XYZ file of C-alpha atoms in Angstrom:
750
model
C 4.986 -20.111 10.612
C 7.755 -21.083 12.967
C 10.458 -21.978 10.452
C 12.506 -18.856 11.200
C 12.837 -16.140 13.821
C 10.392 -13.287 14.134
C 11.405 -9.880 12.857
C 11.023 -8.049 16.195
C 13.421 -10.474 17.909
C 13.514 -11.712 21.482
C 11.368 -9.667 23.849
C 13.867 -9.991 26.723
C 16.657 -8.533 24.605
C 14.295 -5.846 23.382
C 13.533 -4.763 26.952
C 17.161 -4.986 28.114
C 18.384 -2.808 25.233
C 15.858 -0.028 25.722
C 18.369 2.134 27.625
C 21.090 1.638 24.981
C 19.048 1.765 21.805
C 16.486 4.426 22.682
C 13.278 4.229 20.676
C 10.451 6.699 21.029
C 7.944 3.972 20.112
C 9.207 1.465 22.682
C 5.831 1.126 24.433
C 4.031 0.921 21.102
C 6.246 -1.949 19.942
C 6.035 -3.740 23.267
C 2.226 -3.609 23.241
C 1.951 -6.097 20.384
C 5.388 -7.721 20.265
C 5.410 -11.139 18.595
C 6.039 -12.767 21.981
C 2.872 -11.120 23.297
C 0.800 -12.040 20.255
C 1.837 -15.710 20.340
C 0.821 -15.914 24.010
C -2.669 -14.504 23.527
C -5.298 -16.657 25.199
C -8.856 -16.296 26.440
C -8.967 -14.541 29.792
C -12.649 -13.727 30.267
C -16.056 -13.979 28.626
C -18.302 -10.979 29.214
C -21.935 -12.011 29.609
C -24.762 -9.514 29.345
C -26.336 -9.724 25.888
C -29.001 -12.182 24.721
C -28.242 -11.953 21.010
C -25.351 -11.811 18.545
C -22.852 -9.087 19.482
C -22.398 -7.194 16.210
C -20.218 -4.298 17.365
C -17.648 -3.467 20.036
C -15.490 -0.374 20.563
C -13.118 1.005 23.208
C -13.213 4.539 24.509
C -10.170 6.737 23.874
C -8.589 5.983 27.267
C -9.229 2.252 27.111
C -11.147 2.292 30.399
C -14.537 1.365 28.909
C -15.832 -0.995 26.238
C -19.159 -0.466 24.469
C -21.105 -3.194 22.656
C -24.291 -3.490 20.585
C -26.318 -6.588 19.855
C -29.285 -8.170 18.119
C -31.109 -7.689 21.442
C -31.136 -3.924 20.596
C -29.262 -3.131 23.820
C -26.086 -1.131 24.318
C -23.860 -2.490 27.070
C -21.001 -0.572 28.674
C -18.244 -2.533 30.398
C -15.485 -1.420 32.749
C -12.108 -2.662 31.573
C -10.322 -2.776 34.935
C -12.516 -5.504 36.429
C -14.347 -6.692 33.258
C -17.724 -5.789 34.806
C -20.944 -4.693 33.117
C -21.778 -1.154 34.242
C -24.832 -0.173 32.216
C -27.290 -1.869 29.904
C -29.313 0.578 27.794
C -32.615 -0.276 26.126
C -32.143 1.777 22.966
C -35.612 1.533 21.447
C -34.235 0.281 18.130
C -36.627 -2.117 16.419
C -33.883 -4.151 14.719
C -30.332 -5.410 15.226
C -27.715 -2.885 16.325
C -24.773 -2.969 13.904
C -22.569 -0.130 15.183
C -21.904 1.771 18.410
C -19.380 4.445 19.393
C -18.342 6.698 22.233
C -18.528 10.307 21.039
C -15.076 11.911 21.630
C -14.440 14.721 24.117
C -17.676 14.123 26.032
C -16.167 12.372 29.088
C -17.670 9.185 27.619
C -21.137 10.448 28.499
C -22.441 10.519 24.913
C -22.841 7.268 22.964
C -24.348 6.637 19.547
C -25.833 3.572 17.848
C -26.912 2.616 14.319
C -29.189 -0.310 13.520
C -31.086 -2.349 10.982
C -34.138 -0.120 11.443
C -32.231 2.591 9.491
C -32.020 4.838 12.550
C -29.156 6.584 14.344
C -29.762 7.242 18.043
C -27.613 9.324 20.390
C -27.821 8.879 24.172
C -26.588 10.974 27.076
C -25.680 8.482 29.800
C -24.378 11.006 32.335
C -27.437 10.310 34.471
C -26.470 6.660 34.885
C -24.468 5.932 38.013
C -22.459 2.971 36.733
C -21.631 2.066 40.299
C -20.682 -1.235 41.849
C -21.005 -4.452 39.902
C -24.072 -5.519 41.851
C -25.790 -2.254 40.862
C -25.958 -2.752 37.115
C -28.194 -0.132 35.549
C -30.716 -1.572 33.086
C -32.373 1.517 31.688
C -34.809 2.261 28.879
C -33.557 5.603 27.642
C -35.012 8.208 25.339
C -32.375 9.385 22.857
C -31.574 13.045 23.003
C -30.812 12.927 19.271
C -32.746 10.722 16.873
C -31.998 10.604 13.127
C -34.412 8.698 10.859
C -33.315 9.986 7.482
C -31.752 6.730 6.215
C -34.023 4.325 4.353
C -32.005 1.113 4.786
C -29.824 -0.484 7.422
C -27.127 1.640 9.057
C -24.006 -0.543 9.000
C -21.231 1.728 10.294
C -20.667 4.892 12.319
C -17.576 7.115 12.358
C -16.424 9.849 14.711
C -13.514 12.285 14.574
C -10.914 12.415 17.334
C -11.349 15.671 19.238
C -14.740 16.488 17.680
C -17.769 16.016 19.990
C -20.260 17.573 17.587
C -20.351 15.487 14.414
C -21.262 11.857 13.701
C -21.107 10.125 10.315
C -23.338 7.189 9.377
C -23.005 4.819 6.395
C -26.092 2.994 5.186
C -27.099 0.418 2.639
C -29.349 3.085 1.076
C -26.202 4.365 -0.670
C -25.724 7.535 1.350
C -23.214 8.651 3.946
C -24.739 11.273 6.209
C -23.173 13.851 8.468
C -25.126 14.573 11.638
C -24.124 17.797 13.396
C -25.490 17.766 16.940
C -25.260 21.564 17.062
C -27.736 21.985 14.212
C -30.517 19.699 15.342
C -31.254 16.565 17.315
C -33.850 14.914 15.123
C -35.125 14.674 11.585
C -38.453 13.690 9.995
C -38.891 9.956 9.397
C -38.424 8.637 5.874
C -41.440 9.313 3.669
C -42.646 12.373 5.548
C -44.145 15.124 3.409
C -41.751 17.692 4.877
C -38.653 15.582 4.670
C -35.857 18.073 3.974
C -33.063 16.683 6.137
C -30.015 18.028 4.318
C -27.443 15.700 5.843
C -26.279 13.712 2.785
C -22.523 14.181 2.567
C -22.000 11.430 -0.046
C -24.753 10.344 -2.397
C -23.489 7.057 -3.847
C -26.801 5.642 -5.019
C -25.414 5.499 -8.530
C -21.716 4.962 -7.791
C -21.211 1.185 -7.821
C -18.980 -0.279 -10.557
C -19.069 -3.933 -11.532
C -15.632 -3.613 -13.102
C -12.961 -0.980 -13.593
C -13.932 -0.375 -17.217
C -17.642 -0.013 -16.494
C -18.974 3.442 -15.611
C -20.552 3.768 -12.150
C -24.332 3.496 -12.328
C -25.577 1.037 -9.682
C -26.554 1.489 -6.063
C -23.516 1.341 -3.781
C -24.785 -0.153 -0.541
C -22.348 1.172 2.044
C -21.032 -1.405 4.519
C -18.194 0.489 6.199
C -16.582 3.895 6.642
C -13.679 5.393 8.580
C -12.150 8.782 9.394
C -8.369 9.170 9.191
C -6.941 9.808 12.676
C -3.962 11.913 11.564
C -5.771 13.706 8.700
C -9.456 13.831 9.681
C -10.487 15.492 6.420
C -9.919 12.105 4.722
C -12.927 9.797 4.621
C -12.844 6.155 3.487
C -15.921 4.165 2.416
C -16.535 0.635 1.172
C -19.655 -1.160 0.050
C -21.313 -3.434 -2.454
C -18.608 -3.421 -5.122
C -14.887 -4.186 -5.219
C -13.656 -0.602 -4.872
C -12.930 1.332 -1.698
C -13.113 5.103 -2.141
C -11.148 7.868 -0.451
C -12.741 11.318 -0.208
C -11.455 14.673 0.986
C -14.266 16.285 2.968
C -12.874 19.732 2.177
C -13.482 19.160 -1.532
C -17.038 17.806 -1.320
C -20.061 19.841 -2.465
C -22.552 21.184 0.095
C -24.705 18.612 1.804
C -28.069 17.824 0.237
C -31.299 16.011 0.939
C -32.188 12.593 -0.404
C -35.081 13.807 -2.569
C -32.998 13.908 -5.730
C -30.206 11.557 -6.654
C -27.039 13.465 -7.508
C -23.874 12.495 -9.344
C -21.322 10.892 -7.037
C -18.632 13.421 -6.159
C -15.065 12.837 -7.385
C -12.955 10.820 -4.981
C -9.264 11.226 -4.225
C -8.434 7.584 -4.948
C -9.988 4.231 -5.720
C -8.504 1.117 -4.082
C -8.848 -2.423 -5.425
C -6.519 -5.385 -6.059
C -5.938 -5.521 -9.806
C -7.164 -9.092 -10.154
C -10.548 -8.105 -8.662
C -11.028 -4.981 -10.759
C -12.139 -6.603 -14.008
C -14.618 -9.128 -12.686
C -18.323 -8.753 -13.313
C -19.229 -10.597 -10.123
C -22.083 -8.647 -8.554
C -21.676 -10.594 -5.293
C -18.134 -9.351 -4.637
C -18.203 -6.605 -2.013
C -16.336 -5.105 0.912
C -17.380 -5.806 4.491
C -14.865 -3.545 6.249
C -12.422 -0.749 5.475
C -10.176 1.036 7.967
C -7.137 3.298 8.194
C -3.915 2.211 9.897
C -3.056 3.844 13.245
C -0.613 6.236 11.540
C -3.083 7.006 8.751
C -0.722 5.964 5.935
C -2.302 2.625 4.946
C -5.754 1.161 4.555
C -7.038 -2.357 5.188
C -9.848 -3.913 3.149
C -11.804 -7.092 3.888
C -13.866 -8.683 1.106
C -16.794 -11.068 1.261
C -15.760 -14.300 -0.442
C -12.215 -13.025 -0.664
C -9.109 -12.239 1.395
C -7.886 -9.221 3.368
C -5.713 -6.715 1.485
C -3.374 -3.900 2.541
C -2.987 -0.732 0.446
C -0.855 2.400 0.578
C -2.858 5.587 1.004
C -0.977 7.406 -1.787
C -2.006 10.856 -0.606
C 0.914 12.507 -2.435
C -0.132 10.987 -5.774
C 3.168 9.131 -6.311
C 2.316 5.466 -5.930
C 4.035 2.833 -8.047
C 1.065 0.523 -7.451
C -1.388 2.770 -9.280
C -2.883 1.178 -12.405
C -5.398 1.854 -15.183
C -7.443 -0.291 -17.573
C -4.495 -0.369 -19.944
C -2.266 -1.758 -17.221
C -4.784 -4.537 -16.580
C -4.556 -5.597 -20.225
C -0.743 -5.527 -20.107
C -0.855 -7.560 -16.894
C -1.971 -10.628 -18.859
C -0.225 -9.985 -22.177
C 3.075 -11.306 -23.495
C 5.714 -8.823 -24.633
C 9.291 -9.848 -25.530
C 10.789 -7.049 -23.437
C 8.917 -5.687 -20.436
C 9.350 -1.969 -19.755
C 11.881 -1.782 -22.547
C 14.468 -3.881 -20.708
C 15.520 -7.291 -21.923
C 18.405 -9.262 -20.449
C 19.478 -12.752 -21.320
C 20.192 -15.029 -18.347
C 23.947 -14.910 -19.016
C 24.028 -11.113 -19.214
C 21.926 -10.869 -16.059
C 24.277 -13.162 -14.152
C 27.351 -11.273 -15.310
C 25.932 -7.857 -14.464
C 24.996 -8.936 -10.974
C 28.126 -10.902 -10.067
C 30.172 -7.944 -8.843
C 27.408 -6.257 -6.815
C 26.184 -9.526 -5.287
C 29.642 -10.450 -3.950
C 29.526 -7.481 -1.605
C 25.885 -7.722 -0.574
C 26.011 -11.440 0.236
C 28.622 -10.750 2.898
C 26.014 -9.121 5.138
C 24.079 -10.922 7.854
C 20.797 -10.109 6.137
C 21.974 -11.735 2.918
C 23.021 -14.806 4.849
C 19.508 -14.945 6.210
C 18.150 -14.488 2.691
C 20.187 -17.422 1.388
C 18.923 -19.694 4.146
C 15.337 -18.652 3.510
C 15.729 -19.281 -0.219
C 17.096 -22.741 0.548
C 13.989 -23.458 2.617
C 11.714 -22.201 -0.155
C 13.390 -24.268 -2.860
C 13.409 -27.414 -0.738
C 9.685 -26.952 -0.105
C 9.157 -26.547 -3.842
C 11.227 -29.586 -4.754
C 9.552 -31.727 -2.054
C 12.725 -33.318 -0.708
C 11.697 -35.931 1.815
C 14.630 -35.432 4.187
C 13.376 -31.925 4.992
C 9.609 -32.319 4.860
C 9.034 -35.640 6.598
C 5.388 -36.014 7.589
C 4.315 -32.660 6.176
C 1.502 -32.488 3.647
C 2.304 -30.959 0.268
C 0.287 -27.780 0.697
C 1.659 -27.309 4.183
C 5.204 -27.237 2.874
C 4.113 -24.889 0.093
C 2.819 -22.506 2.788
C 6.191 -22.600 4.533
C 8.006 -21.946 1.271
C 5.721 -19.010 0.421
C 6.296 -17.459 3.844
C 10.054 -17.870 3.447
C 9.871 -16.006 0.123
C 7.678 -13.329 1.717
C 10.345 -12.766 4.352
C 13.025 -12.346 1.680
C 10.978 -10.006 -0.508
C 9.022 -8.003 2.067
C 10.931 -8.456 5.323
C 13.714 -5.963 4.691
C 16.398 -8.492 3.734
C 19.356 -7.180 1.732
C 19.089 -8.849 -1.682
C 20.276 -8.052 -5.173
C 18.135 -8.137 -8.280
C 19.238 -11.645 -9.235
C 18.068 -13.086 -5.916
C 14.888 -11.032 -6.141
C 14.157 -12.525 -9.564
C 14.843 -16.034 -8.287
C 12.681 -15.496 -5.217
C 9.754 -14.088 -7.219
C 9.797 -17.075 -9.567
C 10.074 -19.521 -6.663
C 7.143 -17.943 -4.833
C 5.083 -17.990 -8.025
C 5.791 -21.702 -8.485
C 4.800 -22.423 -4.870
C 1.570 -20.461 -5.268
C 0.710 -22.407 -8.410
C 1.194 -25.666 -6.542
C -0.755 -24.634 -3.416
C -3.800 -23.481 -5.452
C -5.632 -21.501 -2.806
C -8.163 -18.978 -4.044
C -6.448 -16.366 -6.255
C -3.005 -17.909 -5.748
C -2.669 -18.026 -9.532
C -3.374 -14.282 -9.708
C -0.687 -13.651 -7.094
C 1.700 -15.774 -9.171
C 1.005 -13.610 -12.233
C 1.870 -10.519 -10.182
C 5.177 -12.036 -9.085
C 6.092 -13.182 -12.564
C 5.359 -9.783 -14.096
C 7.627 -8.243 -11.463
C 10.293 -10.827 -12.252
C 10.066 -10.060 -15.970
C 11.021 -6.458 -15.251
C 14.382 -7.848 -14.086
C 14.823 -10.529 -16.738
C 12.162 -10.995 -19.380
C 13.798 -13.965 -21.147
C 13.928 -16.491 -18.317
C 12.700 -19.888 -19.457
C 11.150 -21.006 -16.167
C 9.452 -17.639 -15.786
C 7.683 -18.079 -19.140
C 6.626 -21.615 -18.234
C 5.241 -20.523 -14.859
C 3.374 -17.615 -16.444
C 1.776 -19.929 -18.972
C 0.647 -22.259 -16.188
C -0.690 -19.376 -14.099
C -2.717 -17.944 -16.971
C -4.131 -21.397 -17.696
C -5.289 -21.679 -14.082
C -7.240 -18.419 -14.429
C -8.710 -19.586 -17.779
C -6.830 -17.083 -19.947
C -5.823 -19.710 -22.458
C -5.034 -17.419 -25.373
C -2.513 -15.444 -23.321
C -1.165 -18.657 -21.783
C -0.492 -20.003 -25.253
C 1.581 -16.917 -26.114
C 3.853 -17.493 -23.138
C 4.088 -21.226 -23.844
C 5.179 -20.511 -27.416
C 7.795 -18.078 -26.098
C 9.133 -20.759 -23.739
C 9.168 -23.252 -26.597
C 11.219 -20.794 -28.632
C 13.903 -20.812 -25.944
C 13.985 -24.616 -25.686
C 12.324 -26.263 -28.672
C 13.461 -29.744 -27.654
C 11.751 -29.638 -24.251
C 9.058 -32.328 -24.268
C 7.267 -30.909 -21.216
C 6.798 -27.529 -22.898
C 5.539 -29.175 -26.083
C 3.023 -31.090 -23.976
C 1.975 -27.861 -22.267
C 1.427 -26.119 -25.618
C -0.767 -28.959 -26.839
C -2.773 -28.996 -23.604
C -3.391 -25.240 -23.724
C -4.465 -25.469 -27.367
C -7.037 -28.102 -26.420
C -8.286 -25.988 -23.515
C -8.543 -22.928 -25.746
C -10.400 -24.865 -28.422
C -12.849 -26.238 -25.861
C -13.422 -22.791 -24.374
C -14.117 -21.258 -27.801
C -16.482 -24.097 -28.676
C -18.427 -23.618 -25.445
C -18.633 -19.883 -26.088
C -20.063 -20.467 -29.570
C -22.622 -22.934 -28.209
C -23.701 -20.459 -25.563
C -24.002 -17.686 -28.146
C -26.086 -19.889 -30.446
C -28.253 -21.003 -27.541
C -28.956 -17.469 -26.448
C -29.952 -16.440 -29.990
C -32.191 -19.472 -30.592
C -33.987 -19.208 -27.249
C -36.293 -16.183 -27.359
C -36.422 -16.132 -23.585
C -32.671 -16.129 -23.156
C -32.317 -12.454 -23.966
C -34.745 -11.619 -21.178
C -33.208 -13.748 -18.454
C -31.730 -11.480 -15.837
C -30.763 -11.991 -12.235
C -32.675 -10.573 -9.302
C -29.749 -8.266 -8.550
C -29.906 -6.945 -12.122
C -33.627 -6.277 -11.697
C -33.095 -4.454 -8.448
C -30.162 -2.473 -9.851
C -32.241 -1.396 -12.852
C -35.236 -0.526 -10.711
C -33.068 1.538 -8.374
C -31.341 3.343 -11.211
C -34.648 4.276 -12.802
C -36.538 5.050 -9.614
C -35.891 8.789 -9.619
C -36.978 9.301 -13.188
C -40.013 7.048 -12.901
C -41.236 9.016 -9.890
C -41.553 12.101 -12.046
C -44.084 10.669 -14.492
C -47.793 10.018 -13.882
C -48.532 6.618 -12.395
C -50.895 5.597 -15.189
C -48.221 6.199 -17.815
C -45.672 4.170 -15.879
C -47.994 1.195 -15.447
C -48.638 0.981 -19.180
C -44.958 0.484 -19.910
C -44.061 -1.669 -16.887
C -43.592 -5.428 -16.976
C -44.435 -7.581 -14.001
C -42.309 -10.558 -12.997
C -43.285 -13.088 -10.358
C -40.416 -14.686 -8.472
C -40.349 -17.394 -5.887
C -38.080 -16.543 -3.003
C -36.633 -18.078 0.132
C -35.025 -15.900 2.752
C -34.012 -15.892 6.397
C -36.174 -13.795 8.724
C -33.379 -13.251 11.215
C -31.191 -11.092 8.993
C -27.846 -11.847 7.442
C -26.081 -12.262 10.759
C -28.222 -15.197 11.866
C -26.642 -18.525 12.642
C -29.458 -20.982 11.957
C -30.931 -20.277 8.576
C -33.297 -23.233 8.145
C -35.660 -22.836 11.162
C -36.316 -19.198 10.238
C -36.648 -19.526 6.476
C -39.539 -17.620 4.922
C -40.951 -18.967 1.665
C -43.188 -17.086 -0.753
C -43.451 -15.254 -4.025
C -42.598 -11.719 -4.994
C -44.145 -9.589 -7.734
C -41.720 -7.090 -9.197
C -42.867 -4.301 -11.482
C -39.862 -3.480 -13.667
C -39.890 -0.270 -15.759
C -39.753 -1.229 -19.408
C -37.642 0.977 -21.629
C -39.361 2.059 -24.815
C -37.769 2.080 -28.240
C -37.732 5.846 -28.296
C -35.957 5.909 -24.971
C -33.346 3.499 -26.257
C -32.792 5.584 -29.354
C -32.395 8.673 -27.205
C -29.596 6.980 -25.352
C -31.648 6.210 -22.264
C -33.198 9.335 -20.783
C -33.379 7.639 -17.395
C -29.724 6.703 -17.359
C -27.942 7.965 -14.279
C -24.617 9.646 -14.856
C -22.279 8.255 -12.249
C -18.908 9.217 -13.625
C -17.100 11.547 -11.269
C -15.013 12.803 -14.141
C -17.829 13.818 -16.469
C -21.334 15.161 -16.607
C -24.299 13.281 -18.069
C -23.071 11.049 -20.858
C -24.706 10.247 -24.137
C -23.981 7.277 -26.354
C -21.114 9.090 -28.084
C -19.257 9.810 -24.847
C -16.550 7.315 -23.996
C -16.179 6.625 -20.307
C -12.628 7.104 -19.061
C -12.055 4.886 -16.001
C -10.123 6.345 -13.108
C -6.749 5.093 -11.915
C -6.833 2.674 -8.996
C -4.364 1.816 -6.220
C -3.307 -1.836 -6.188
C -2.618 -4.046 -3.173
C 0.765 -4.354 -1.485
C 0.020 -7.346 0.787
C -2.560 -10.129 1.085
C -3.641 -12.046 4.202
C -5.144 -15.489 3.577
C -6.373 -18.381 5.688
C -9.687 -17.155 7.100
C -13.166 -17.302 5.539
C -15.441 -14.285 5.076
C -18.675 -15.316 3.391
C -21.463 -15.833 5.941
C -21.799 -12.291 7.339
C -21.269 -8.815 5.906
C -20.076 -7.108 9.108
C -16.815 -9.034 9.398
C -13.898 -6.824 10.397
C -10.180 -6.818 9.686
C -8.180 -4.739 12.169
C -4.709 -3.439 12.904
C -3.353 -4.658 16.244
C -1.338 -2.289 18.420
C -0.484 1.398 18.193
C 2.105 0.622 15.515
C -0.323 -1.598 13.616
C 2.369 -4.226 13.073
C -0.128 -7.114 13.025
C -3.377 -7.759 11.162
C -6.335 -9.679 12.594
C -9.562 -10.893 10.990
C -12.598 -12.860 12.075
C -13.705 -15.970 10.231
C -16.810 -18.035 9.497
C -15.325 -21.079 11.226
C -15.508 -19.466 14.679
C -11.806 -18.594 14.728
C -9.863 -15.396 14.302
C -6.489 -15.156 12.610
C -3.415 -12.966 13.112
C -0.747 -12.180 10.505
C 2.377 -10.054 10.459
C 1.480 -6.926 8.504
C 4.686 -6.442 6.554
C 5.177 -9.971 5.227
C 1.731 -11.561 5.513
C 3.240 -14.289 7.691
C 0.693 -16.295 9.680
C 1.206 -15.835 13.437
C -1.692 -17.321 15.380
C -5.170 -18.858 15.117
C -7.586 -18.532 18.046
C -10.970 -20.138 18.674
C -13.285 -17.225 19.449
C -16.882 -18.305 18.800
C -19.084 -21.337 18.335
C -20.056 -20.088 14.884
C -18.570 -16.841 13.475
C -16.152 -14.174 14.741
C -17.153 -10.780 13.305
C -15.552 -8.056 15.417
C -11.951 -7.584 16.595
C -10.886 -4.489 18.542
C -7.436 -4.015 20.070
C -7.110 -2.026 23.296
C -5.684 1.471 22.650
C -2.605 0.940 24.876
C -2.527 -2.520 26.482
C -1.854 -5.992 25.111
C -5.559 -6.797 25.178
C -7.929 -7.728 22.343
C -11.746 -7.928 22.469
C -13.688 -10.086 19.997
C -17.353 -10.863 19.373
C -19.569 -12.664 16.900
C -22.633 -14.881 16.753
C -22.287 -15.867 20.420
C -23.960 -13.559 22.937
C -20.688 -13.037 24.815
C -17.627 -10.838 24.321
C -14.217 -12.507 24.634
C -11.249 -10.729 26.216
C -7.808 -11.989 25.139
C -4.538 -11.282 26.968
C -0.962 -12.669 26.631
C -1.449 -14.963 29.624
C -0.457 -18.319 28.094
C 2.587 -19.936 29.697
C 4.178 -20.762 26.338
C 3.817 -19.234 22.871
C 1.810 -21.232 20.353
C 0.258 -21.026 16.902
C -3.228 -21.959 18.113
C -5.290 -21.641 21.245
C -8.451 -23.139 22.633
C -8.989 -26.344 24.564
C -5.717 -28.187 25.132
C -3.943 -26.548 22.205
C -1.186 -25.049 24.331
C 0.082 -28.491 25.379
C 0.101 -30.260 22.049
C 3.206 -30.692 19.960
C 4.279 -28.132 17.380
C 3.712 -30.651 14.584
C 0.093 -31.188 15.604
C -0.406 -27.423 15.888
C 0.798 -26.942 12.322
C -1.470 -29.713 11.077
C -4.487 -28.146 12.804
C -3.716 -24.718 11.371
C -3.359 -26.025 7.818
C -6.497 -28.134 8.135
C -8.502 -25.092 9.209
C -7.043 -22.935 6.455
C -7.704 -25.556 3.780
C -11.304 -25.856 4.949
C -11.702 -22.087 4.806
C -10.315 -21.979 1.265
C -12.976 -24.456 0.188
C -15.660 -22.387 1.917
C -14.510 -19.241 0.100
C -15.558 -20.867 -3.156
C -19.118 -21.402 -1.882
C -21.930 -18.876 -1.944
C -23.216 -17.149 1.138
C -26.464 -19.122 0.911
C -24.524 -22.388 0.943
C -22.641 -21.303 4.083
C -25.824 -20.319 5.911
């Protein structure tokens, strides 16, 4: 927020100095300079759809914009005058979720994917696309029609410079490669001669509920992307917490969907460490994408935040972790990484080096930012008059982010101090997963000085907030050992002991209850039933139907669901009530003793496993930045995007009808814009200009340009004329509301 100057400086000075300080990326930087971003405002609403606009995309030159909607139409808009040129009746029988221009076709070939599980390709060269009053509304027959998916197609990908191949990701767990040179159609699902060998990735048994668990569940794909600079790299994300990077050159030959195959080995897994050990089946990705330079990836989670990762193509990433690292992440050790410094030794060793570094301008900036952060933490009234507690914590966190991630020249002593200060601010703010971020900071601080008293106290508090009471008690005892007379620490130890005792008592009661209730062992969630049915479907197909029915168990469930799909705005008027009979394959005793003959082997590092085989989890790449403030729960097509050719800013839609912009490097909040009456799902930056297109539940597309007279933190209504203090209050109010919504379920939101 606007406590300190922006990293890219004054735009006037930037332009004036272009002849002195030559930069090859001058135009790229100017496209999304902070002055441009803070002046973004609504310029035009494009009207032409009669349903939610679920997908938008620019062509390579930025002259055209394509959109797809619940009305099953594809609209093509001219950027120069914001006019609708063509409206194509696609013939899809369900919502369109993805559309693209096919590269190197003079923008005459477009493709769409929809909820009817179909991919349709259209040649629009016959459409005139003339004057605005001559809008072409045409029912077209696709020249290529692929019906090989069995569930909704959620994302399409194309390769720059390749007009022949289209990739489609579906919730059926497969990613298919459609080569237009080989054929323009395939048999519909269920046909007797269905041999469409287009499955590039079979991930029907690849989902992992945690890092330690072997992959065995259906991975419903929600998103995919092709790397622009290295098009052999393919990124996918779906119904678990892990994004996967594949090298297309190393994949096996494409296959049909008749037989489920082991998921191929991937180059890297990506997941924030604090999300890797959860057994939450509802946690999933809604969008994954590469950065413009192909070196980073962006991941947006449902019910979670947006995270930035390094690609780590060379295999040398300090953020890579394993299951063992996750255990160490929570555990107390007297000396971390074999280095232990007392506070006095640390101060003495840094005194000489810090004297020189603090003389720089950057270090002067660092000192001022640290002063801001500490004042926000200490809540001194002379600095924070009229500012709510959590608002000042946000300012303090952003000040620390600027010191740690903004390129400031700091020594290890200041880094340690800043990490501990940010951790303390996070623990006070208490947004979702703030305690996990505090643990990360404190572990990093312990690598510098593992015997800091306040660091041990903060770590104990952070672990208590995430309900790891046993580990919290270890750190509290360590802090008590450094200052045995401290009454606050003694109180903390007693409190944690009580919490731990209560947690153990509840666990014992639950264990006793489950053993005494004969039905408890058979209580499983609907998702568990569906996972088990999917995993056993291939094997159960092979046996005679009469034999399967004898060993099946039938469960009747009452259900309530929305008929309009998961992108609908009004759930209640369209709710469908009824009951559902599920026939679940029952595993016999002999099958259990045999180690589960129907078990699918999903480990990319091993063949079919028996009970004696120990699964070895793969290494995973951890996050390097988090972007918080929005809410992503209500829809599963919500995007997070890089803004500009340099990708210096991150944008995400939100369930509150707004979209948010952050600085990529530091996670600093830049601007909040009102973009929809309900939900903003899609955000696409123009390839070259300072223009952003957004869409969502509304049936219009919004075009945003830096046309506001003054920069501001918010836009919409009379926001540009209100005072800075009111702007800050509105931003924090919206963010606080979104944090509360993140803790609700998707059904509650709808």
